[in-house]
mmCIF file with all atom_site columns, C-alpha atoms in Angstrom:
data_model
loop_
_atom_site.group_PDB
_atom_site.id
_atom_site.type_symbol
_atom_site.label_atom_id
_atom_site.label_alt_id
_atom_site.label_comp_id
_atom_site.label_asym_id
_atom_site.label_entity_id
_atom_site.label_seq_id
_atom_site.pdbx_PDB_ins_code
_atom_site.Cartn_x
_atom_site.Cartn_y
_atom_site.Cartn_z
_atom_site.occupancy
_atom_site.B_iso_or_equiv
_atom_site.pdbx_formal_charge
_atom_site.auth_seq_id
_atom_site.auth_comp_id
_atom_site.auth_asym_id
_atom_site.auth_atom_id
_atom_site.pdbx_PDB_model_num
ATOM 1   C CA . MET A 1 1   ? 170.099 47.405 134.191 1.00 40.00 ? 1   MET A CA 1
ATOM 2   C CA . LEU A 1 2   ? 171.016 45.215 131.926 1.00 42.00 ? 2   LEU A CA 1
ATOM 3   C CA . ARG A 1 3   ? 169.753 47.911 128.811 1.00 46.00 ? 3   ARG A CA 1
ATOM 4   C CA . SER A 1 4   ? 172.136 51.468 130.334 1.00 42.00 ? 4   SER A CA 1
ATOM 5   C CA . LEU A 1 5   ? 174.750 48.139 130.260 1.00 37.00 ? 5   LEU A CA 1
ATOM 6   C CA . GLY A 1 6   ? 174.311 47.716 126.940 1.00 43.00 ? 6   GLY A CA 1
ATOM 7   C CA . GLN A 1 7   ? 173.373 43.745 127.268 1.00 43.00 ? 7   GLN A CA 1
ATOM 8   C CA . ARG A 1 8   ? 170.707 41.921 126.287 1.00 47.00 ? 8   ARG A CA 1
ATOM 9   C CA . PRO A 1 9   ? 168.786 40.214 129.464 1.00 48.00 ? 9   PRO A CA 1
ATOM 10  C CA . VAL A 1 10  ? 168.020 36.628 128.904 1.00 49.00 ? 10  VAL A CA 1
ATOM 11  C CA . THR A 1 11  ? 164.149 34.766 128.114 1.00 47.00 ? 11  THR A CA 1
ATOM 12  C CA . GLY A 1 12  ? 165.274 31.581 127.894 1.00 55.00 ? 12  GLY A CA 1
ATOM 13  C CA . SER A 1 13  ? 164.144 32.636 123.320 1.00 65.00 ? 13  SER A CA 1
ATOM 14  C CA . ASP A 1 14  ? 165.468 34.730 120.819 1.00 78.00 ? 14  ASP A CA 1
ATOM 15  C CA . GLU A 1 15  ? 162.191 37.178 121.777 1.00 82.00 ? 15  GLU A CA 1
ATOM 16  C CA . ASP A 1 16  ? 163.557 40.747 120.946 1.00 90.00 ? 16  ASP A CA 1
ATOM 17  C CA . PRO A 1 17  ? 164.056 42.196 124.498 1.00 94.00 ? 17  PRO A CA 1
ATOM 18  C CA . ARG A 1 18  ? 162.111 45.208 124.394 1.00 94.00 ? 18  ARG A CA 1
ATOM 19  C CA . VAL A 1 19  ? 159.811 43.443 123.347 1.00 95.00 ? 19  VAL A CA 1
ATOM 20  C CA . ALA A 1 20  ? 159.751 41.679 126.507 1.00 95.00 ? 20  ALA A CA 1
ATOM 21  C CA . GLU A 1 21  ? 160.129 44.713 128.245 1.00 95.00 ? 21  GLU A CA 1
ATOM 22  C CA . LEU A 1 22  ? 156.921 46.499 127.139 1.00 96.00 ? 22  LEU A CA 1
ATOM 23  C CA . ARG A 1 23  ? 154.837 43.034 128.065 1.00 96.00 ? 23  ARG A CA 1
ATOM 24  C CA . THR A 1 24  ? 156.290 44.155 131.218 1.00 96.00 ? 24  THR A CA 1
ATOM 25  C CA . ALA A 1 25  ? 155.448 47.266 131.241 1.00 97.00 ? 25  ALA A CA 1
ATOM 26  C CA . VAL A 1 26  ? 152.126 46.887 130.415 1.00 97.00 ? 26  VAL A CA 1
ATOM 27  C CA . SER A 1 27  ? 151.143 44.280 132.930 1.00 97.00 ? 27  SER A CA 1
ATOM 28  C CA . ARG A 1 28  ? 152.764 46.166 135.729 1.00 97.00 ? 28  ARG A CA 1
ATOM 29  C CA . LEU A 1 29  ? 150.139 48.720 134.771 1.00 97.00 ? 29  LEU A CA 1
ATOM 30  C CA . ARG A 1 30  ? 147.503 46.958 134.382 1.00 97.00 ? 30  ARG A CA 1
ATOM 31  C CA . ARG A 1 31  ? 147.911 45.535 137.425 1.00 96.00 ? 31  ARG A CA 1
ATOM 32  C CA . GLU A 1 32  ? 148.118 48.416 139.303 1.00 96.00 ? 32  GLU A CA 1
ATOM 33  C CA . LEU A 1 33  ? 145.311 50.262 137.467 1.00 96.00 ? 33  LEU A CA 1
ATOM 34  C CA . ALA A 1 34  ? 142.882 48.039 138.265 1.00 95.00 ? 34  ALA A CA 1
ATOM 35  C CA . ALA A 1 35  ? 144.300 48.472 142.003 1.00 94.00 ? 35  ALA A CA 1
ATOM 36  C CA . VAL A 1 36  ? 143.067 51.808 142.208 1.00 91.00 ? 36  VAL A CA 1
ATOM 37  C CA . PRO A 1 37  ? 139.679 52.125 143.746 1.00 89.00 ? 37  PRO A CA 1
ATOM 38  C CA . ALA A 1 38  ? 138.539 55.324 142.335 1.00 84.00 ? 38  ALA A CA 1
ATOM 39  C CA . ASP A 1 39  ? 136.282 55.155 139.002 1.00 85.00 ? 39  ASP A CA 1
ATOM 40  C CA . PHE A 1 40  ? 137.492 57.887 136.269 1.00 88.00 ? 40  PHE A CA 1
ATOM 41  C CA . PRO A 1 41  ? 135.681 58.533 133.094 1.00 88.00 ? 41  PRO A CA 1
ATOM 42  C CA . ASP A 1 42  ? 138.508 57.544 130.680 1.00 92.00 ? 42  ASP A CA 1
ATOM 43  C CA . ARG A 1 43  ? 139.325 54.230 132.872 1.00 93.00 ? 43  ARG A CA 1
ATOM 44  C CA . ALA A 1 44  ? 137.749 52.004 129.969 1.00 94.00 ? 44  ALA A CA 1
ATOM 45  C CA . ILE A 1 45  ? 139.857 53.699 127.015 1.00 95.00 ? 45  ILE A CA 1
ATOM 46  C CA . ALA A 1 46  ? 142.541 53.099 129.155 1.00 95.00 ? 46  ALA A CA 1
ATOM 47  C CA . GLU A 1 47  ? 142.179 49.869 130.257 1.00 96.00 ? 47  GLU A CA 1
ATOM 48  C CA . ASP A 1 48  ? 141.252 49.103 126.258 1.00 96.00 ? 48  ASP A CA 1
ATOM 49  C CA . GLU A 1 49  ? 144.526 50.375 125.099 1.00 96.00 ? 49  GLU A CA 1
ATOM 50  C CA . LEU A 1 50  ? 146.388 48.663 127.751 1.00 97.00 ? 50  LEU A CA 1
ATOM 51  C CA . ALA A 1 51  ? 145.054 45.242 125.855 1.00 97.00 ? 51  ALA A CA 1
ATOM 52  C CA . ALA A 1 52  ? 145.762 46.503 122.996 1.00 96.00 ? 52  ALA A CA 1
ATOM 53  C CA . LEU A 1 53  ? 149.466 46.732 123.754 1.00 96.00 ? 53  LEU A CA 1
ATOM 54  C CA . ALA A 1 54  ? 149.677 43.569 125.940 1.00 96.00 ? 54  ALA A CA 1
ATOM 55  C CA . ALA A 1 55  ? 148.297 42.096 122.663 1.00 96.00 ? 55  ALA A CA 1
ATOM 56  C CA . MET A 1 56  ? 150.362 44.448 120.155 1.00 94.00 ? 56  MET A CA 1
ATOM 57  C CA . ALA A 1 57  ? 153.418 42.327 122.466 1.00 93.00 ? 57  ALA A CA 1
ATOM 58  C CA . ALA A 1 58  ? 152.243 38.584 121.905 1.00 93.00 ? 58  ALA A CA 1
ATOM 59  C CA . GLY A 1 59  ? 152.467 39.218 118.357 1.00 91.00 ? 59  GLY A CA 1
ATOM 60  C CA . GLY A 1 60  ? 155.869 40.097 118.150 1.00 85.00 ? 60  GLY A CA 1
ATOM 61  C CA . LEU A 1 61  ? 157.765 43.363 117.002 1.00 87.00 ? 61  LEU A CA 1
ATOM 62  C CA . PRO A 1 62  ? 154.662 46.212 117.104 1.00 91.00 ? 62  PRO A CA 1
ATOM 63  C CA . GLU A 1 63  ? 154.191 48.627 114.285 1.00 91.00 ? 63  GLU A CA 1
ATOM 64  C CA . THR A 1 64  ? 155.923 51.462 115.977 1.00 92.00 ? 64  THR A CA 1
ATOM 65  C CA . PRO A 1 65  ? 153.171 54.821 115.185 1.00 94.00 ? 65  PRO A CA 1
ATOM 66  C CA . ARG A 1 66  ? 150.004 52.378 117.085 1.00 94.00 ? 66  ARG A CA 1
ATOM 67  C CA . LEU A 1 67  ? 152.695 52.069 120.025 1.00 95.00 ? 67  LEU A CA 1
ATOM 68  C CA . ARG A 1 68  ? 152.422 55.811 120.049 1.00 95.00 ? 68  ARG A CA 1
ATOM 69  C CA . GLY A 1 69  ? 149.140 56.087 119.350 1.00 95.00 ? 69  GLY A CA 1
ATOM 70  C CA . SER A 1 70  ? 148.206 53.565 122.645 1.00 95.00 ? 70  SER A CA 1
ATOM 71  C CA . LEU A 1 71  ? 150.126 55.685 124.485 1.00 95.00 ? 71  LEU A CA 1
ATOM 72  C CA . LEU A 1 72  ? 148.972 58.722 123.895 1.00 95.00 ? 72  LEU A CA 1
ATOM 73  C CA . LEU A 1 73  ? 145.278 57.333 124.381 1.00 96.00 ? 73  LEU A CA 1
ATOM 74  C CA . ILE A 1 74  ? 146.615 55.523 128.397 1.00 96.00 ? 74  ILE A CA 1
ATOM 75  C CA . ALA A 1 75  ? 147.771 58.993 128.593 1.00 95.00 ? 75  ALA A CA 1
ATOM 76  C CA . GLY A 1 76  ? 144.491 61.033 127.451 1.00 94.00 ? 76  GLY A CA 1
ATOM 77  C CA . ALA A 1 77  ? 142.742 58.371 130.302 1.00 94.00 ? 77  ALA A CA 1
ATOM 78  C CA . ILE A 1 78  ? 145.050 58.368 133.143 1.00 93.00 ? 78  ILE A CA 1
ATOM 79  C CA . GLY A 1 79  ? 145.150 62.155 133.014 1.00 82.00 ? 79  GLY A CA 1
ATOM 80  C CA . SER A 1 80  ? 147.427 63.217 136.287 1.00 79.00 ? 80  SER A CA 1
ATOM 81  C CA . MET A 1 81  ? 147.157 59.748 138.352 1.00 87.00 ? 81  MET A CA 1
ATOM 82  C CA . SER A 1 82  ? 149.932 59.820 140.792 1.00 89.00 ? 82  SER A CA 1
ATOM 83  C CA . ALA A 1 83  ? 149.011 56.651 141.490 1.00 90.00 ? 83  ALA A CA 1
ATOM 84  C CA . LEU A 1 84  ? 149.934 55.539 138.268 1.00 94.00 ? 84  LEU A CA 1
ATOM 85  C CA . ALA A 1 85  ? 152.977 58.481 137.412 1.00 93.00 ? 85  ALA A CA 1
ATOM 86  C CA . ARG A 1 86  ? 154.948 54.956 137.196 1.00 95.00 ? 86  ARG A CA 1
ATOM 87  C CA . GLY A 1 87  ? 153.972 52.527 135.807 1.00 95.00 ? 87  GLY A CA 1
ATOM 88  C CA . LEU A 1 88  ? 153.011 55.471 132.758 1.00 95.00 ? 88  LEU A CA 1
ATOM 89  C CA . SER A 1 89  ? 156.218 56.159 132.652 1.00 95.00 ? 89  SER A CA 1
ATOM 90  C CA . GLU A 1 90  ? 157.504 52.856 131.960 1.00 96.00 ? 90  GLU A CA 1
ATOM 91  C CA . VAL A 1 91  ? 155.532 52.119 129.059 1.00 96.00 ? 91  VAL A CA 1
ATOM 92  C CA . CYS A 1 92  ? 156.228 55.417 128.519 1.00 95.00 ? 92  CYS A CA 1
ATOM 93  C CA . ASP A 1 93  ? 160.086 54.390 128.229 1.00 95.00 ? 93  ASP A CA 1
ATOM 94  C CA . ALA A 1 94  ? 158.980 51.323 126.454 1.00 96.00 ? 94  ALA A CA 1
ATOM 95  C CA . VAL A 1 95  ? 157.514 51.888 124.076 1.00 95.00 ? 95  VAL A CA 1
ATOM 96  C CA . ASP A 1 96  ? 160.414 54.376 123.943 1.00 95.00 ? 96  ASP A CA 1
ATOM 97  C CA . LEU A 1 97  ? 163.315 51.032 123.062 1.00 94.00 ? 97  LEU A CA 1
ATOM 98  C CA . PHE A 1 98  ? 161.072 51.205 119.384 1.00 91.00 ? 98  PHE A CA 1
ATOM 99  C CA . GLY A 1 99  ? 162.108 54.273 118.291 1.00 86.00 ? 99  GLY A CA 1
ATOM 100 C CA . GLU A 1 100 ? 161.486 56.178 115.217 1.00 67.00 ? 100 GLU A CA 1
ATOM 101 C CA . PRO A 1 101 ? 159.636 54.487 112.528 1.00 54.00 ? 101 PRO A CA 1
ATOM 102 C CA . PRO A 1 102 ? 162.492 55.551 108.987 1.00 54.00 ? 102 PRO A CA 1
ATOM 103 C CA . ARG A 1 103 ? 161.319 58.632 107.102 1.00 58.00 ? 103 ARG A CA 1
ATOM 104 C CA . ASP A 1 104 ? 161.213 58.726 104.003 1.00 58.00 ? 104 ASP A CA 1
ATOM 105 C CA . ARG A 1 105 ? 164.690 61.435 102.731 1.00 52.00 ? 105 ARG A CA 1
ATOM 106 C CA . ALA A 1 106 ? 163.611 64.917 101.273 1.00 52.00 ? 106 ALA A CA 1
ATOM 107 C CA . PRO A 1 107 ? 164.244 64.276 97.712  1.00 50.00 ? 107 PRO A CA 1
ATOM 108 C CA . ARG A 1 108 ? 167.576 65.427 95.957  1.00 51.00 ? 108 ARG A CA 1
ATOM 109 C CA . ARG A 1 109 ? 167.796 68.528 94.096  1.00 51.00 ? 109 ARG A CA 1
ATOM 110 C CA . ARG A 1 110 ? 168.720 68.932 90.173  1.00 53.00 ? 110 ARG A CA 1
ATOM 111 C CA . ASP A 1 111 ? 171.266 71.447 91.582  1.00 55.00 ? 111 ASP A CA 1
ATOM 112 C CA . ASP A 1 112 ? 172.779 70.552 94.669  1.00 51.00 ? 112 ASP A CA 1
ATOM 113 C CA . PRO A 1 113 ? 176.254 69.764 93.042  1.00 55.00 ? 113 PRO A CA 1
ATOM 114 C CA . ASP A 1 114 ? 175.976 66.189 95.649  1.00 54.00 ? 114 ASP A CA 1
ATOM 115 C CA . GLY A 1 115 ? 173.010 65.435 94.644  1.00 52.00 ? 115 GLY A CA 1
ATOM 116 C CA . GLY A 1 116 ? 171.435 66.054 98.133  1.00 50.00 ? 116 GLY A CA 1
ATOM 117 C CA . ALA A 1 117 ? 174.079 63.262 100.588 1.00 49.00 ? 117 ALA A CA 1
#
């Protein structure tokens, strides 16, 4: 993979490669889900959340908390369907590319000689 070598894929535009990877992984999982003949109780939830992820990827740089929320709903909806495990793992890896949202630093203590740094 290009990522493992620290290289960026050539997409022909200035598109963030993380977004391109997310779009590809979501598209693949949507196709795999459509190919599953069995109906299961939360299939509509999985389909709706995959559509939401696709829309976020199409809209540019998505918000990490929304990505993670959708991923959790998809994982819960799909459950332990082994036929979709690889595709779900790829979507999870693509979401992980966006990293954790920045967190506020802990407030400084007045009695700390470093000022909390």
